[in-house]
Amino acid sequence: MKNEISEQTLENRCPACKASISFNPTLGKWKCDYCGSEFTLEEMQKSEDNASTEKKNAKKDRVEDNYNNYISYHCESCGAEIIADESTSATFCVYCGNTAILQSKLSGKFSPDKIIPFKKDKEAAISAFKGLSKGRPLMPKGFNNTNNIEKIRGVYIPFWLYDLNVSGDVVMDAKTIEKWTVGDTHYTKTNTYKVTRGGEMDFLNIPVDGSSHFDNDIMNSIEPFNYDEMIPYNHAYLSGFYAEKYDQEGDSILKEASDRALNSARNVLKDDTRMYATKTIVSDTLASNEKNKIYALLPVWMVNVKYNNKMHIFAMNGQTGEFIGNIPLDKGKTLLYTILIFAISMAICIAVSYFMFMGGQ
């Protein structure tokens, strides 16, 4: 059964020629591919405020199957029907390449507070993938060939950023070790202590991925982002990129941020006892308190690679360029490398044994 619902879309148009225009991460401006004009955010906003354009409407059908809900809308440029996932906030027409920003997905409680614009472009992500072979002798030959890239796209990922206060104490078993020698006798003295450390500390902008579609391990690995460059949200920055809206409420994933803050606090208090040789936390009374949270869109390049009929997912921080992913190992190279290491180790042991034997004669 289909329910037809009206959906409003947003488009960014070139103030000079009215063609569709996208944000250029390298320039930090909007550049029109048709007339070559470049515009700042202020110029784009002025054009949008002054333009007397009609509101664009696109028909949206909600199609339900046994697994997912999808959105169907019509491209304003060529009229083609486009299908998108319910959590998609911005996407592209596969026929004409026009960006469609679904307004209802970015309004009300889904309206982002902040955004970090892309600073790295698509070519930077491709270059990072091509450079994977450096320092990785066990990577299969040809794995980082660009022909293996199945899909590459810039996506604004929804994140919740939490400000948390942590306070309390930790109790540790700690030891100091003293060693000395008298004549031919060696002595070791171990002293055991019960140590308590306490404090209060604030943690700002702890990020937690608000979309269940993306692997949390991957999203955590491309951190950190430079939050000093975070700015108020403006839909113009979505032009030329995909965007997702969160499908996990901020309160439901607060524990992930809290756990990160508590672990960091434990490490800080543990490191404060450097005079001890060993330290083991046995208990703590640490607790976290949420002071603030905001909804932000953060830039990520997703790179899907198909190699030997298996998909490998890589991601690049669209702001800093941090590139991560699981690289397969060449079984033949791994075996040869293991044999080589074993042979070298044996040769060193034989050489050391020989010189020790010769020296003892």
Coordinates of C-alpha atoms in Angstrom, one line a residue, residues 15-361:
P15 CA 23.4 33.2 -8.6
A16 CA 24.9 34.0 -12.1
C17 CA 23.4 31.3 -14.4
K18 CA 20.9 29.5 -12.2
A19 CA 22.5 26.1 -12.8
S20 CA 22.8 23.7 -9.9
I21 CA 25.9 24.6 -7.9
S22 CA 27.9 22.6 -5.4
F23 CA 30.3 23.3 -2.5
N24 CA 34.0 23.0 -3.4
P25 CA 36.0 21.7 -0.4
T26 CA 39.3 22.8 -1.8
L27 CA 38.2 26.4 -2.5
G28 CA 36.0 26.6 0.6
K29 CA 33.4 28.2 -1.8
W30 CA 30.6 27.3 -4.1
K31 CA 31.7 26.8 -7.7
C32 CA 29.4 26.5 -10.7
D33 CA 30.6 23.8 -13.1
Y34 CA 28.7 25.5 -15.9
C35 CA 29.8 29.1 -15.9
G36 CA 32.8 28.8 -13.6
S37 CA 31.6 31.4 -11.1
E38 CA 32.6 31.2 -7.4
F39 CA 30.7 32.4 -4.4
T40 CA 31.1 32.7 -0.7
L41 CA 28.5 31.7 1.8
E42 CA 27.5 35.3 2.3
E43 CA 27.0 35.7 -1.4
M44 CA 24.9 32.5 -1.7
Q45 CA 22.7 33.6 1.2
K46 CA 22.2 37.0 -0.3
S47 CA 21.2 35.5 -3.6
E48 CA 18.8 33.1 -1.9
D49 CA 17.2 35.9 0.2
N50 CA 16.8 38.2 -2.8
A51 CA 15.6 35.7 -5.3
S52 CA 11.8 35.5 -5.7
T53 CA 11.7 31.8 -6.5
E54 CA 8.6 29.6 -6.3
K55 CA 8.6 26.8 -3.7
K56 CA 9.5 23.5 -5.3
N57 CA 7.4 20.5 -4.4
A58 CA 8.2 16.9 -5.1
K59 CA 5.8 14.0 -4.8
K60 CA 6.9 11.5 -2.2
D61 CA 5.6 8.0 -1.9
R62 CA 6.2 6.0 1.2
V63 CA 6.8 2.4 0.0
E64 CA 6.9 -0.2 2.8
D65 CA 8.3 -3.7 2.4
N66 CA 9.3 -6.3 4.9
Y67 CA 12.6 -4.7 5.7
N68 CA 12.9 -0.9 5.0
N69 CA 10.9 2.2 4.3
Y70 CA 11.9 4.2 1.2
I71 CA 11.2 7.7 -0.1
S72 CA 10.3 8.3 -3.7
Y73 CA 10.5 11.8 -5.2
H74 CA 10.8 13.5 -8.5
C75 CA 14.0 15.4 -9.6
E76 CA 13.2 19.0 -10.2
S77 CA 15.7 19.3 -13.0
C78 CA 14.9 16.3 -15.2
G79 CA 11.7 14.8 -13.7
A80 CA 13.2 11.4 -13.0
E81 CA 11.9 9.4 -10.1
I82 CA 14.5 8.8 -7.4
I83 CA 14.4 6.3 -4.5
A84 CA 16.2 7.1 -1.2
D85 CA 16.3 5.5 2.2
E86 CA 14.1 7.1 4.9
S87 CA 17.2 8.4 6.8
T88 CA 18.6 10.2 3.7
S89 CA 18.6 14.0 4.0
A90 CA 20.5 14.8 0.8
T91 CA 21.1 12.7 -2.3
F92 CA 21.6 12.9 -6.0
C93 CA 19.6 12.2 -9.2
V94 CA 21.5 9.4 -10.9
Y95 CA 20.4 10.7 -14.3
C96 CA 21.3 14.4 -14.2
G97 CA 23.4 14.6 -11.1
N98 CA 21.3 17.3 -9.5
T99 CA 21.5 17.5 -5.7
A100 CA 18.2 17.1 -3.8
I101 CA 17.9 18.2 -0.2
L102 CA 14.9 16.8 1.5
Q103 CA 13.7 19.7 3.7
S104 CA 11.5 17.7 6.1
K105 CA 14.5 15.6 7.1
L106 CA 16.4 18.7 8.1
S107 CA 13.6 20.6 10.0
G108 CA 12.2 20.5 13.5
K109 CA 14.1 18.1 15.8
F110 CA 16.1 16.9 12.8
S111 CA 17.5 20.4 12.1
P112 CA 21.3 20.2 12.8
D113 CA 22.8 22.7 15.2
K114 CA 26.3 22.7 13.7
I115 CA 28.2 21.5 10.7
I116 CA 31.9 21.0 9.7
P117 CA 32.2 21.6 6.0
F118 CA 34.3 19.3 3.8
K119 CA 37.9 20.4 3.4
K120 CA 39.1 17.3 1.5
D121 CA 37.8 16.6 -2.0
K122 CA 37.1 13.4 -3.8
E123 CA 40.6 13.4 -5.4
A124 CA 42.2 13.5 -1.9
A125 CA 40.2 10.3 -0.9
I126 CA 41.3 8.6 -4.1
S127 CA 44.9 9.6 -3.5
A128 CA 44.8 8.3 0.0
F129 CA 43.5 4.9 -1.3
K130 CA 46.2 4.8 -3.9
G131 CA 48.8 5.4 -1.2
L132 CA 47.9 2.4 0.9
S133 CA 50.8 0.4 -0.4
K134 CA 53.4 2.6 1.4
G135 CA 54.8 0.6 4.4
R136 CA 52.4 -2.3 3.8
P137 CA 54.5 -5.1 2.1
L138 CA 51.9 -7.8 2.8
M139 CA 49.0 -6.0 1.0
P140 CA 47.9 -7.9 -2.1
K141 CA 49.5 -6.5 -5.3
G142 CA 47.0 -4.3 -7.2
F143 CA 44.6 -4.0 -4.3
N144 CA 44.8 -0.2 -4.3
N145 CA 44.2 0.1 -8.0
T146 CA 41.5 2.7 -8.5
N147 CA 39.7 0.3 -10.8
N148 CA 38.7 -1.6 -7.6
I149 CA 36.8 1.3 -6.2
E150 CA 33.1 0.3 -6.5
K151 CA 31.7 3.5 -5.0
I152 CA 33.0 6.7 -3.5
R153 CA 30.9 9.4 -2.0
G154 CA 31.1 12.3 0.4
V155 CA 28.6 12.0 3.2
Y156 CA 27.7 14.2 6.1
I157 CA 27.3 11.8 9.0
P158 CA 24.9 12.7 11.9
F159 CA 26.7 12.9 15.2
W160 CA 25.7 13.8 18.7
L161 CA 28.3 15.9 20.5
Y162 CA 28.1 15.7 24.3
D163 CA 29.6 18.0 27.0
L164 CA 30.0 15.9 30.2
N165 CA 31.2 16.5 33.7
V166 CA 32.9 13.6 35.5
S167 CA 33.6 13.6 39.2
G168 CA 34.5 11.0 41.9
D169 CA 37.4 8.9 43.2
V170 CA 39.3 5.8 42.1
V171 CA 41.0 3.3 44.4
M172 CA 44.1 1.6 43.2
D173 CA 46.5 -1.2 44.4
A174 CA 50.0 0.3 43.7
K175 CA 53.5 -1.0 44.1
T176 CA 57.0 0.4 44.3
I177 CA 60.0 -1.8 43.6
E178 CA 63.6 -1.2 44.9
K179 CA 66.6 -3.3 43.8
W180 CA 70.1 -3.2 45.1
T181 CA 73.2 -5.5 45.2
V182 CA 75.6 -6.3 48.0
G183 CA 78.5 -8.3 46.9
D184 CA 77.2 -11.2 44.9
T185 CA 73.7 -11.0 46.4
H186 CA 70.9 -9.2 44.6
Y187 CA 67.9 -7.8 46.6
T188 CA 64.5 -6.7 45.6
K189 CA 62.0 -5.0 47.9
T190 CA 58.4 -4.5 46.9
N191 CA 56.1 -2.1 48.8
T192 CA 52.3 -2.3 48.3
Y193 CA 50.0 0.6 48.9
K194 CA 46.3 1.4 48.7
V195 CA 46.1 4.7 46.7
T196 CA 43.0 6.9 46.2
R197 CA 42.8 9.7 43.7
G198 CA 39.8 12.0 43.1
G199 CA 38.8 14.9 41.0
E200 CA 36.3 16.6 38.8
M201 CA 36.8 17.3 35.0
D202 CA 34.9 18.5 32.0
F203 CA 34.9 16.8 28.6
L204 CA 33.7 18.7 25.6
N205 CA 32.3 17.5 22.3
I206 CA 32.4 13.8 22.8
P207 CA 31.2 12.4 19.5
V208 CA 28.8 9.5 19.0
D209 CA 27.6 8.5 15.6
G210 CA 23.8 9.0 15.5
S211 CA 23.2 6.7 12.5
S212 CA 22.9 3.0 12.8
H213 CA 23.9 2.6 9.1
F214 CA 27.6 3.3 9.7
D215 CA 30.1 1.1 11.5
N216 CA 30.8 2.6 14.9
D217 CA 34.4 1.3 14.8
I218 CA 35.1 3.1 11.5
M219 CA 33.5 6.3 12.7
N220 CA 35.5 6.2 16.0
S221 CA 38.7 5.5 14.1
I222 CA 38.6 8.6 11.9
E223 CA 38.5 10.9 14.9
P224 CA 39.4 13.4 16.0
F225 CA 37.7 16.3 14.2
N226 CA 38.8 19.9 14.8
Y227 CA 35.7 21.3 16.5
D228 CA 37.1 24.8 16.4
E229 CA 36.1 24.8 12.7
M230 CA 32.5 23.8 13.4
I231 CA 30.0 26.5 12.3
P232 CA 26.3 27.0 12.4
Y233 CA 24.4 24.7 10.1
N234 CA 23.5 25.9 6.6
H235 CA 21.9 23.7 4.0
A236 CA 24.1 25.2 1.3
Y237 CA 27.0 23.1 2.5
L238 CA 25.1 19.9 1.5
S239 CA 25.3 20.7 -2.2
G240 CA 27.4 18.1 -4.0
F241 CA 27.3 15.6 -1.0
Y242 CA 25.1 13.0 0.5
A243 CA 23.7 13.5 4.0
E244 CA 22.0 11.3 6.6
K245 CA 19.7 12.2 9.4
Y246 CA 20.1 10.5 12.8
D247 CA 18.0 7.5 13.6
Q248 CA 19.3 7.1 17.1
E249 CA 18.1 9.7 19.7
G250 CA 20.7 11.5 21.7
D251 CA 19.4 10.2 25.0
S252 CA 19.5 6.6 23.8
I253 CA 23.2 6.6 23.0
L254 CA 24.4 8.9 25.8
K255 CA 25.9 5.8 27.6
E256 CA 28.5 5.5 24.8
A257 CA 29.7 9.1 25.4
S258 CA 29.5 8.6 29.2
D259 CA 31.6 5.4 29.0
R260 CA 34.3 7.2 26.9
A261 CA 34.4 10.1 29.4
L262 CA 34.6 7.7 32.4
N263 CA 37.4 5.7 30.9
S264 CA 39.4 8.9 30.1
A265 CA 38.9 10.1 33.7
R266 CA 40.1 6.8 35.1
N267 CA 43.3 7.1 32.9
V268 CA 43.9 10.7 33.9
L269 CA 43.7 9.8 37.6
K270 CA 45.7 6.7 37.1
D271 CA 48.5 8.6 35.4
D272 CA 48.6 11.0 38.3
T273 CA 50.3 8.3 40.3
R274 CA 53.5 8.1 38.3
M275 CA 55.8 7.4 41.3
Y276 CA 54.5 3.8 41.5
A277 CA 55.9 1.0 39.4
T278 CA 52.5 -0.7 38.9
K279 CA 48.9 0.5 39.4
T280 CA 45.7 -1.4 39.2
I281 CA 42.3 0.2 39.7
V282 CA 40.2 -1.9 42.0
S283 CA 37.1 0.3 42.4
D284 CA 35.8 3.8 41.7
T285 CA 32.9 6.1 42.4
L286 CA 33.1 8.1 39.2
A287 CA 29.9 9.4 37.7
S288 CA 29.1 11.5 34.6
N289 CA 26.6 14.3 34.2
E290 CA 25.4 15.6 30.9
K291 CA 25.8 19.4 30.6
N292 CA 24.9 19.9 27.0
K293 CA 24.5 18.1 23.7
I294 CA 24.2 19.3 20.1
Y295 CA 23.3 17.6 16.8
A296 CA 26.0 18.1 14.2
L297 CA 26.8 16.9 10.6
L298 CA 30.5 15.8 10.2
P299 CA 32.2 15.2 6.8
V300 CA 33.3 11.7 5.8
W301 CA 34.4 10.2 2.5
M302 CA 33.1 6.6 2.2
V303 CA 35.1 4.4 -0.2
N304 CA 33.7 1.0 -1.1
V305 CA 36.4 -1.3 -2.7
K306 CA 35.6 -4.7 -4.4
Y307 CA 38.6 -7.1 -4.5
N308 CA 38.3 -10.8 -5.2
N309 CA 34.5 -10.6 -5.0
K310 CA 34.7 -9.2 -1.5
M311 CA 33.7 -5.7 -0.4
H312 CA 36.1 -3.7 1.7
I313 CA 35.0 -0.4 3.3
F314 CA 37.3 2.5 3.9
A315 CA 36.6 6.0 5.3
M316 CA 38.4 9.3 5.2
N317 CA 37.8 12.2 7.6
G318 CA 36.6 14.9 5.2
Q319 CA 38.2 17.6 7.3
T320 CA 41.6 16.2 8.4
G321 CA 42.3 13.5 5.8
E322 CA 42.6 10.6 8.2
F323 CA 42.1 7.4 6.1
I324 CA 41.2 4.1 7.7
G325 CA 40.0 0.7 6.7
N326 CA 40.7 -3.0 6.9
I327 CA 43.4 -4.1 4.4
P328 CA 43.5 -7.7 3.3
L329 CA 46.7 -9.7 3.6
D330 CA 48.3 -11.6 0.7
K331 CA 48.6 -15.2 1.9
G332 CA 51.6 -15.9 -0.2
K333 CA 53.5 -12.8 0.9
T334 CA 52.6 -13.5 4.5
L335 CA 54.0 -17.0 4.3
L336 CA 57.2 -15.9 2.6
Y337 CA 57.6 -13.0 5.1
T338 CA 57.2 -15.4 8.0
I339 CA 59.8 -17.9 6.6
L340 CA 62.2 -15.0 6.0
I341 CA 61.8 -13.7 9.5
F342 CA 62.3 -17.2 10.9
A343 CA 65.4 -17.7 8.8
I344 CA 67.0 -14.4 9.8
S345 CA 66.3 -15.1 13.5
M346 CA 67.8 -18.5 13.3
A347 CA 70.9 -17.1 11.5
I348 CA 71.3 -14.5 14.3
C349 CA 71.0 -17.1 17.0
I350 CA 73.6 -19.4 15.3
A351 CA 76.0 -16.5 14.8
V352 CA 75.6 -15.4 18.5
S353 CA 76.1 -19.0 19.7
Y354 CA 79.2 -19.4 17.5
F355 CA 80.9 -16.2 18.8
M356 CA 80.0 -17.1 22.4
F357 CA 81.5 -20.6 21.9
M358 CA 84.6 -19.2 20.2
G359 CA 85.0 -16.6 22.9
G360 CA 84.8 -19.3 25.6
Q361 CA 87.7 -21.2 24.2

